[in-house]
Short mmCIF file of C-alpha atoms in Angstrom, two decimals:
data_model
loop_
_atom_site.label_atom_id
_atom_site.label_comp_id
_atom_site.label_asym_id
_atom_site.label_seq_id
_atom_site.Cartn_x
_atom_site.Cartn_y
_atom_site.Cartn_z
CA MET A 297 0.00 0.00 0.00
CA THR A 298 1.29 3.48 -0.76
CA MET A 299 -0.06 6.70 0.60
CA PRO A 300 -0.09 9.91 -1.39
CA SER A 301 2.75 11.73 0.28
CA GLY A 302 2.02 15.27 1.31
CA ARG A 303 -1.16 15.44 -0.75
CA ARG A 304 -4.40 16.36 0.99
CA THR A 305 -7.06 13.68 0.90
CA ARG A 306 -10.72 13.95 1.74
CA LEU A 307 -10.77 11.12 4.26
CA SER A 308 -12.72 11.36 7.50
CA PRO A 309 -10.61 11.21 10.69
CA ASP A 310 -11.71 7.59 11.20
CA GLU A 311 -10.78 6.60 7.68
CA ARG A 312 -7.49 8.40 8.04
CA ARG A 313 -6.80 6.54 11.27
CA GLU A 314 -7.57 3.21 9.60
CA GLN A 315 -5.22 4.10 6.77
CA LEU A 316 -2.47 4.98 9.26
CA LEU A 317 -2.96 1.63 10.99
CA ASP A 318 -2.70 -0.22 7.67
CA LEU A 319 0.49 1.67 6.99
CA GLY A 320 1.72 0.78 10.48
CA VAL A 321 1.11 -2.93 9.88
CA GLU A 322 2.89 -2.67 6.54
CA LEU A 323 5.89 -0.93 8.12
CA LEU A 324 5.96 -3.43 10.98
CA ALA A 325 6.49 -6.27 8.52
CA GLU A 326 10.04 -5.07 7.92
CA ARG A 327 11.15 -3.94 11.37
CA THR A 328 10.72 -4.58 15.06
CA LEU A 329 8.06 -2.84 17.11
CA ASP A 330 10.78 -0.75 18.74
CA GLU A 331 11.89 0.50 15.36
CA LEU A 332 8.36 1.49 14.42
CA SER A 333 8.49 5.10 15.60
CA ILE A 334 5.94 7.85 15.34
CA ASP A 335 8.54 9.79 13.34
CA LEU A 336 8.80 7.02 10.77
CA LEU A 337 5.04 6.77 10.46
CA ALA A 338 4.80 10.55 10.04
CA GLU A 339 7.44 10.50 7.34
CA LYS A 340 5.91 7.59 5.43
CA ALA A 341 2.40 8.99 5.72
CA GLY A 342 3.59 12.43 4.71
CA ILE A 343 1.93 14.16 7.63
CA SER A 344 3.34 16.00 10.61
CA ARG A 345 4.38 14.31 13.81
CA GLY A 346 2.03 16.62 15.71
CA LEU A 347 -0.94 15.56 13.62
CA LEU A 348 -0.23 11.89 14.36
CA PHE A 349 -0.78 12.56 18.04
CA HIS A 350 -4.27 13.54 17.07
CA TYR A 351 -4.84 9.89 16.10
CA PHE A 352 -2.73 8.11 18.71
CA LYS A 353 -2.18 9.21 22.27
CA ASN A 354 1.44 8.12 22.35
CA LYS A 355 3.85 5.60 20.93
CA ASN A 356 2.55 2.76 23.10
CA ASP A 357 -1.02 3.47 22.05
CA PHE A 358 0.08 3.47 18.41
CA HIS A 359 1.95 0.17 18.84
CA ARG A 360 -0.97 -1.47 20.56
CA GLU A 361 -3.38 -0.39 17.83
CA VAL A 362 -1.05 -1.60 15.07
CA VAL A 363 -0.62 -5.02 16.68
CA LYS A 364 -4.35 -5.22 17.27
CA ARG A 365 -4.91 -4.45 13.61
CA ALA A 366 -2.50 -7.23 12.65
CA ALA A 367 -4.37 -9.63 14.95
CA ASP A 368 -7.74 -8.61 13.47
CA ASP A 369 -6.26 -9.24 10.04
CA LEU A 370 -5.25 -12.77 10.99
CA ILE A 371 -8.71 -13.48 12.42
CA LYS A 372 -10.44 -12.11 9.33
CA ARG A 373 -8.26 -13.95 6.85
CA THR A 374 -8.76 -17.30 8.56
CA GLU A 375 -12.50 -16.82 9.04
CA PRO A 376 -14.27 -19.88 7.64
CA ASN A 377 -17.12 -19.52 5.17
CA PRO A 378 -20.26 -20.20 7.23
CA ASP A 379 -21.88 -21.98 4.25
CA ASP A 380 -19.13 -24.61 4.09
CA ASP A 381 -19.34 -27.90 5.93
CA ALA A 382 -17.16 -28.30 9.01
CA LEU A 383 -14.41 -30.25 7.27
CA THR A 384 -14.07 -27.73 4.45
CA GLN A 385 -14.04 -24.94 7.01
CA LEU A 386 -11.23 -26.58 8.96
CA VAL A 387 -9.03 -27.19 5.93
CA ALA A 388 -9.69 -23.74 4.44
CA SER A 389 -8.91 -22.05 7.75
CA LEU A 390 -5.67 -23.97 8.09
CA GLN A 391 -4.66 -23.07 4.54
CA ALA A 392 -5.37 -19.40 5.15
CA TYR A 393 -3.52 -19.61 8.45
CA VAL A 394 -0.40 -21.12 6.89
CA ASP A 395 -0.52 -18.44 4.15
CA TYR A 396 -0.84 -15.70 6.73
CA VAL A 397 2.10 -16.94 8.82
CA GLN A 398 4.23 -17.45 5.72
CA THR A 399 3.56 -13.94 4.41
CA ASN A 400 3.74 -12.18 7.78
CA TYR A 401 6.22 -14.28 9.69
CA ASP A 402 7.85 -11.67 11.89
CA THR A 403 4.60 -9.91 12.64
CA TYR A 404 3.04 -13.24 13.54
CA LEU A 405 5.93 -14.08 15.88
CA LEU A 406 5.46 -10.73 17.55
CA LEU A 407 1.75 -11.42 17.79
CA VAL A 408 2.08 -14.77 19.52
CA ARG A 409 5.42 -14.52 21.31
CA GLY A 410 6.17 -10.83 21.72
CA ALA A 411 3.89 -10.81 24.71
CA GLY A 412 6.57 -12.66 26.66
CA GLY A 413 8.49 -9.41 26.94
CA GLY A 414 6.21 -8.23 29.68
CA ASN A 415 4.13 -5.84 27.58
CA ALA A 416 0.68 -6.34 29.09
CA ASP A 417 -1.09 -4.82 26.08
CA LEU A 418 0.54 -7.24 23.68
CA ARG A 419 -0.19 -10.14 25.98
CA GLU A 420 -3.84 -9.18 26.08
CA ILE A 421 -4.04 -8.95 22.29
CA ALA A 422 -2.37 -12.35 21.95
CA ASP A 423 -4.72 -13.90 24.52
CA ASN A 424 -7.81 -12.41 22.90
CA THR A 425 -6.74 -13.56 19.46
CA ARG A 426 -6.17 -17.10 20.65
CA ALA A 427 -9.45 -17.09 22.58
CA HIS A 428 -11.31 -15.95 19.48
CA MET A 429 -9.74 -18.61 17.28
CA ALA A 430 -10.28 -21.32 19.91
CA ALA A 431 -13.95 -20.35 20.19
CA ARG A 432 -14.23 -20.65 16.42
CA LEU A 433 -12.69 -24.12 16.53
CA VAL A 434 -15.12 -25.19 19.26
CA GLU A 435 -17.95 -23.94 17.03
CA SER A 436 -16.62 -25.95 14.08
CA ALA A 437 -16.30 -29.05 16.26
CA ALA A 438 -19.85 -28.49 17.49
CA LYS A 439 -20.96 -28.79 13.86
CA MET A 440 -19.27 -32.20 13.88
CA GLY A 441 -21.19 -33.20 16.98
CA ILE A 442 -18.72 -32.40 19.77
CA PRO A 443 -20.51 -30.60 22.60
CA ALA A 444 -18.83 -27.33 23.64
CA THR A 445 -17.81 -28.58 27.08
CA ASP A 446 -14.95 -27.32 29.24
CA ARG A 447 -12.93 -30.23 27.93
CA ALA A 448 -13.65 -29.30 24.31
CA GLN A 449 -12.55 -25.75 25.05
CA LEU A 450 -9.30 -26.88 26.61
CA ILE A 451 -8.61 -29.20 23.70
CA ALA A 452 -9.37 -26.44 21.20
CA ARG A 453 -6.76 -24.23 22.86
CA GLY A 454 -4.31 -27.10 22.64
CA CYS A 455 -5.10 -27.59 18.94
CA LEU A 456 -4.32 -23.95 18.26
CA ALA A 457 -1.00 -24.22 20.08
CA PHE A 458 -0.32 -27.41 18.10
CA ALA A 459 -0.84 -25.64 14.77
CA GLU A 460 1.02 -22.54 15.93
CA GLU A 461 4.13 -24.47 16.98
CA ILE A 462 4.21 -26.55 13.81
CA VAL A 463 3.72 -23.66 11.41
CA ILE A 464 6.24 -21.45 13.24
CA ALA A 465 8.80 -24.26 12.99
CA TRP A 466 7.92 -25.05 9.38
CA VAL A 467 8.06 -21.59 7.74
CA PRO A 468 11.78 -20.86 8.23
CA ASP A 469 12.77 -24.49 7.61
CA PRO A 470 10.15 -26.18 5.40
CA LYS A 471 11.36 -29.76 5.51
CA ILE A 472 8.04 -31.08 4.24
CA GLU A 473 5.89 -29.87 1.35
CA ARG A 474 3.19 -27.28 1.99
CA ASP A 475 0.45 -29.76 0.99
CA ASP A 476 1.87 -32.31 3.40
CA LEU A 477 1.90 -29.67 6.12
CA ILE A 478 -1.75 -28.72 5.57
CA ALA A 479 -2.78 -32.37 5.37
CA SER A 480 -0.84 -33.24 8.52
CA LEU A 481 -2.42 -30.40 10.47
CA SER A 482 -5.92 -31.20 9.23
CA ARG A 483 -5.58 -34.92 9.82
CA SER A 484 -4.21 -34.40 13.32
CA MET A 485 -7.02 -32.09 14.29
CA LEU A 486 -9.65 -34.34 12.78
CA ALA A 487 -8.13 -37.29 14.61
CA ILE A 488 -8.52 -35.40 17.87
CA ILE A 489 -12.07 -34.34 17.01
CA SER A 490 -12.96 -37.94 16.06
CA GLU A 491 -11.52 -39.22 19.31
CA PHE A 492 -13.94 -37.05 21.27
CA SER A 493 -16.98 -37.28 19.04
CA PRO A 494 -19.88 -39.27 20.41
CA PRO A 495 -20.21 -42.64 18.65
CA GLU A 496 -23.44 -41.70 16.89
CA VAL A 497 -21.73 -38.94 14.90
CA ASP A 498 -20.50 -39.88 11.44
CA LEU A 499 -17.33 -38.01 10.71
CA PRO A 500 -16.23 -37.82 7.07
CA ALA A 501 -14.57 -41.15 6.32
CA GLU A 502 -12.95 -39.85 3.16
CA LEU A 503 -10.58 -37.02 3.88
CA PRO A 504 -9.40 -34.89 1.00
CA PHE A 505 -5.79 -35.95 1.49
CA GLU A 506 -3.52 -38.71 0.34
CA ASN A 507 -1.87 -40.82 2.98
CA MET B 74 15.25 -28.84 51.33
CA THR B 75 17.12 -27.04 54.05
CA MET B 76 20.80 -26.35 54.20
CA PRO B 77 22.74 -26.25 57.43
CA SER B 78 23.13 -22.53 57.84
CA GLY B 79 26.66 -21.36 58.59
CA ARG B 80 27.88 -24.86 59.38
CA ARG B 81 30.84 -26.22 57.46
CA THR B 82 30.16 -29.33 55.43
CA ARG B 83 32.60 -31.74 53.86
CA LEU B 84 31.18 -31.51 50.37
CA SER B 85 33.39 -31.38 47.30
CA PRO B 86 33.16 -28.15 45.26
CA ASP B 87 31.04 -29.97 42.68
CA GLU B 88 28.69 -31.35 45.29
CA ARG B 89 28.47 -27.93 46.89
CA ARG B 90 27.64 -26.36 43.55
CA GLU B 91 24.89 -28.95 42.96
CA GLN B 92 23.50 -28.19 46.40
CA LEU B 93 23.52 -24.46 45.66
CA LEU B 94 21.65 -25.07 42.41
CA ASP B 95 19.04 -27.16 44.20
CA LEU B 96 18.63 -24.35 46.69
CA GLY B 97 18.36 -21.88 43.78
CA VAL B 98 15.55 -23.91 42.19
CA GLU B 99 13.80 -24.10 45.55
CA LEU B 100 14.09 -20.34 46.07
CA LEU B 101 12.95 -19.66 42.50
CA ALA B 102 9.66 -21.44 43.18
CA GLU B 103 8.55 -18.52 45.34
CA ARG B 104 9.93 -15.51 43.46
CA THR B 105 10.78 -14.18 40.04
CA LEU B 106 14.19 -14.69 38.50
CA ASP B 107 14.92 -10.99 39.05
CA GLU B 108 14.28 -11.42 42.76
CA LEU B 109 16.64 -14.37 42.96
CA SER B 110 19.79 -12.47 43.89
CA ILE B 111 23.23 -13.73 44.75
CA ASP B 112 22.78 -12.04 48.14
CA LEU B 113 19.67 -14.05 48.86
CA LEU B 114 21.35 -17.29 47.86
CA ALA B 115 24.35 -16.45 50.06
CA GLU B 116 22.05 -15.72 52.99
CA LYS B 117 19.98 -18.89 52.57
CA ALA B 118 23.03 -21.06 52.00
CA GLY B 119 24.83 -19.49 54.94
CA ILE B 120 27.97 -18.75 52.98
CA SER B 121 29.60 -15.51 51.95
CA ARG B 122 28.71 -13.61 48.82
CA GLY B 123 32.34 -13.76 47.76
CA LEU B 124 32.43 -17.54 48.03
CA LEU B 125 29.39 -17.81 45.76
CA PHE B 126 31.33 -16.15 42.98
CA HIS B 127 33.64 -19.12 43.22
CA TYR B 128 30.75 -21.26 41.96
CA PHE B 129 29.03 -18.84 39.58
CA LYS B 130 30.73 -16.22 37.44
CA ASN B 131 27.97 -13.68 37.89
CA LYS B 132 24.25 -13.30 38.47
CA ASN B 133 23.38 -14.19 34.87
CA ASP B 134 25.49 -17.31 35.03
CA PHE B 135 23.79 -18.29 38.29
CA HIS B 136 20.33 -17.67 36.81
CA ARG B 137 21.10 -19.66 33.70
CA GLU B 138 22.37 -22.61 35.73
CA VAL B 139 19.34 -22.57 38.03
CA VAL B 140 16.90 -22.53 35.12
CA LYS B 141 18.90 -25.26 33.41
CA ARG B 142 18.66 -27.32 36.60
CA ALA B 143 14.90 -26.82 36.67
CA ALA B 144 14.70 -27.93 33.01
CA ASP B 145 16.82 -31.02 33.72
CA ASP B 146 14.49 -31.79 36.58
CA LEU B 147 11.45 -31.69 34.32
CA ILE B 148 13.16 -33.93 31.77
CA LYS B 149 14.22 -36.43 34.44
CA ARG B 150 10.85 -36.58 36.16
CA THR B 151 8.99 -37.21 32.91
CA GLU B 152 11.48 -39.79 31.65
CA PRO B 153 9.57 -42.93 30.68
CA ASN B 154 10.59 -46.32 31.97
CA PRO B 155 12.32 -48.01 29.02
CA ASP B 156 10.85 -51.39 30.00
CA ASP B 157 7.28 -50.17 29.63
CA ASP B 158 5.34 -50.49 26.40
CA ALA B 159 4.82 -47.31 24.38
CA LEU B 160 1.30 -46.66 25.62
CA THR B 161 2.25 -46.99 29.28
CA GLN B 162 5.23 -44.73 28.65
CA LEU B 163 3.05 -42.06 27.10
CA VAL B 164 0.49 -42.06 29.89
CA ALA B 165 3.11 -42.19 32.65
CA SER B 166 5.06 -39.32 31.09
CA LEU B 167 1.92 -37.23 30.82
CA GLN B 168 1.03 -37.93 34.43
CA ALA B 169 4.48 -36.96 35.61
CA TYR B 170 4.36 -33.88 33.41
CA VAL B 171 1.05 -32.70 34.85
CA ASP B 172 2.40 -33.31 38.36
CA TYR B 173 5.53 -31.32 37.61
CA VAL B 174 3.64 -28.34 36.18
CA GLN B 175 1.16 -28.41 39.05
CA THR B 176 3.89 -28.43 41.69
CA ASN B 177 6.23 -25.99 39.93
CA TYR B 178 3.82 -23.75 38.08
CA ASP B 179 5.72 -20.45 38.13
CA THR B 180 9.05 -22.09 37.44
CA TYR B 181 7.51 -23.97 34.55
CA LEU B 182 6.03 -20.77 33.11
CA LEU B 183 9.45 -19.18 33.34
CA LEU B 184 10.93 -22.23 31.67
CA VAL B 185 8.64 -22.20 28.66
CA ARG B 186 7.63 -18.55 28.35
CA GLY B 187 10.27 -16.52 30.12
CA ALA B 188 12.41 -16.79 27.04
CA GLY B 189 10.12 -14.26 25.36
CA GLY B 190 11.77 -11.53 27.38
CA GLY B 191 14.76 -11.55 25.09
CA ASN B 192 17.10 -13.50 27.37
CA ALA B 193 18.98 -15.63 24.84
CA ASP B 194 20.21 -18.09 27.51
CA LEU B 195 16.67 -18.80 28.70
CA ARG B 196 15.47 -19.16 25.13
CA GLU B 197 18.19 -21.70 24.45
CA ILE B 198 17.31 -23.71 27.55
CA ALA B 199 13.63 -23.68 26.59
CA ASP B 200 14.43 -24.75 23.02
CA ASN B 201 16.74 -27.54 24.15
CA THR B 202 14.21 -28.81 26.66
CA ARG B 203 11.46 -28.92 24.05
CA ALA B 204 13.79 -30.54 21.53
CA HIS B 205 14.73 -33.22 24.04
CA MET B 206 11.12 -33.99 24.92
CA ALA B 207 10.06 -33.96 21.27
CA ALA B 208 12.84 -36.42 20.42
CA ARG B 209 11.59 -38.66 23.22
CA LEU B 210 8.07 -38.52 21.83
CA VAL B 211 9.32 -39.41 18.36
CA GLU B 212 11.12 -42.38 19.91
CA SER B 213 7.94 -43.49 21.67
CA ALA B 214 5.96 -43.16 18.43
CA ALA B 215 8.65 -45.18 16.65
CA LYS B 216 7.91 -47.99 19.07
CA MET B 217 4.30 -47.77 17.83
CA GLY B 218 5.47 -48.04 14.22
CA ILE B 219 5.66 -44.39 13.15
CA PRO B 220 8.89 -43.77 11.26
CA ALA B 221 10.92 -40.83 12.59
CA THR B 222 10.43 -38.68 9.49
CA ASP B 223 10.59 -34.88 9.28
CA ARG B 224 6.82 -34.93 9.45
CA ALA B 225 6.83 -37.03 12.62
CA GLN B 226 9.29 -34.61 14.18
CA LEU B 227 7.16 -31.59 13.34
CA ILE B 228 4.07 -33.30 14.70
CA ALA B 229 5.90 -34.28 17.89
CA ARG B 230 6.78 -30.62 18.47
CA GLY B 231 3.15 -29.75 17.93
CA CYS B 232 2.04 -32.42 20.40
CA LEU B 233 4.31 -30.94 23.06
CA ALA B 234 2.91 -27.47 22.46
CA PHE B 235 -0.58 -28.99 22.63
CA ALA B 236 0.08 -30.53 26.05
CA GLU B 237 1.91 -27.43 27.28
CA GLU B 238 -0.91 -25.06 26.40
CA ILE B 239 -3.58 -27.30 27.89
CA VAL B 240 -1.77 -27.96 31.16
CA ILE B 241 -0.78 -24.30 31.58
CA ALA B 242 -4.43 -23.33 31.13
CA TRP B 243 -5.69 -26.12 33.36
CA VAL B 244 -3.53 -25.70 36.49
CA PRO B 245 -4.75 -22.25 37.59
CA ASP B 246 -8.34 -22.99 36.55
CA PRO B 247 -8.97 -26.75 36.67
CA LYS B 248 -12.42 -26.92 35.11
CA ILE B 249 -12.10 -30.63 34.45
CA GLU B 250 -10.90 -33.43 36.75
CA ARG B 251 -7.24 -34.39 36.73
CA ASP B 252 -8.05 -37.88 35.43
CA ASP B 253 -10.09 -36.39 32.62
CA LEU B 254 -7.19 -34.09 31.80
CA ILE B 255 -4.68 -36.96 31.61
CA ALA B 256 -7.09 -39.09 29.61
CA SER B 257 -7.84 -36.22 27.22
CA LEU B 258 -4.17 -35.55 26.63
CA SER B 259 -3.35 -39.22 26.15
CA ARG B 260 -6.29 -39.88 23.86
CA SER B 261 -5.53 -36.83 21.74
CA MET B 262 -1.92 -37.81 21.28
CA LEU B 263 -2.79 -41.41 20.56
CA ALA B 264 -5.38 -40.25 18.04
CA ILE B 265 -2.68 -38.28 16.26
CA ILE B 266 -0.24 -41.19 16.42
CA SER B 267 -2.91 -43.56 15.07
CA GLU B 268 -3.70 -41.18 12.24
CA PHE B 269 -0.10 -41.38 11.04
CA SER B 270 0.64 -45.02 11.80
CA PRO B 271 1.00 -47.27 8.78
CA PRO B 272 -2.03 -49.54 8.36
CA GLU B 273 -0.08 -52.69 9.25
CA VAL B 274 0.58 -51.44 12.78
CA ASP B 275 -1.86 -52.54 15.44
CA LEU B 276 -2.27 -49.80 17.99
CA PRO B 277 -3.81 -50.72 21.32
CA ALA B 278 -7.54 -50.88 20.69
CA GLU B 279 -8.37 -50.77 24.38
CA LEU B 280 -7.16 -47.58 25.96
CA PRO B 281 -6.96 -47.41 29.73
CA PHE B 282 -9.58 -44.64 29.87
CA GLU B 283 -13.31 -44.36 30.09
CA ASN B 284 -15.09 -42.40 27.41
#
């Protein structure tokens, strides 16, 4: 995304703020959060430093909003199509997830691990993102007949961590093919779901993967 | 563990160092790493601050060695009995793992998440610990007929993250019974192992859990 440098645009303050956040996410892809300064954003957006403080209270506020935008992005891009059946949803979500992590590796690492640095805001964003995605998985499993019990919710969190760890390890060192990765993730999760599905539920016997 | 305060003991330097590390791990259970000072260790061990620097180069060195000791502890306590069959090994390891995390919650969090703070030593210890436990899981799976391929190694890492996330969430807020937790972890992992086992391998049909 490029922004018209120094040219006046007719955006509303809200639209302008959204645009600045998009720019922030874009800039974050190539640097650490520490390096993402208000000065840099002002320069790249072609507006004054003073004006930026109209949109963001301070640097921390700006950082939090940028990371939150990145998290919202991940959630949106992996959102399953509600018209699809549960299996298609699971596989499509995993594919979108792997694509997201591959394209936004450093941002994703910041999103899920940066919180370890003691920044409470980042930790909260990471927790909320995981909670949202886990809730979505529980919903998908419910479509396959698994009641949304406390156990199902715990297992869903575990499944997310499972996928997270594997994809984070895979991207910088892809020892297996992408298709094998997606199939392995899907099959593992389905195996877990099957293990906890009540006997009367018929899970898809034919998975869309080779062995 | 208590140490005879101020009394001279006939330990060798190595034995003394081991004892100091044990004391360090014990002290760490009730405070953060930052709060674990050389002064405190000297006081609790009843020896002089100067003498401690005979055993540890500096505070960072001391911290690294204490965390490493805690990690070794976890590895040792979850070590499966080589005479057991693979299923028994898996369940026993998971039980020991849950016990360890329950008893040493804060230390365990430091072990697996503290590395996010940018301390390269802690990150290395965490990585090595996970690598060791993943290798052990791959070995166990090999006993069940799963070849130790790149895929198996990725999945083993994922399984560890799966268990880690679930147990970390469970300990402070145990919404399900401990037995249910162990059974859920074991069944999930076995489901994954079964999914990837070649068809000629007979996995135990009767698991030692209720549904």
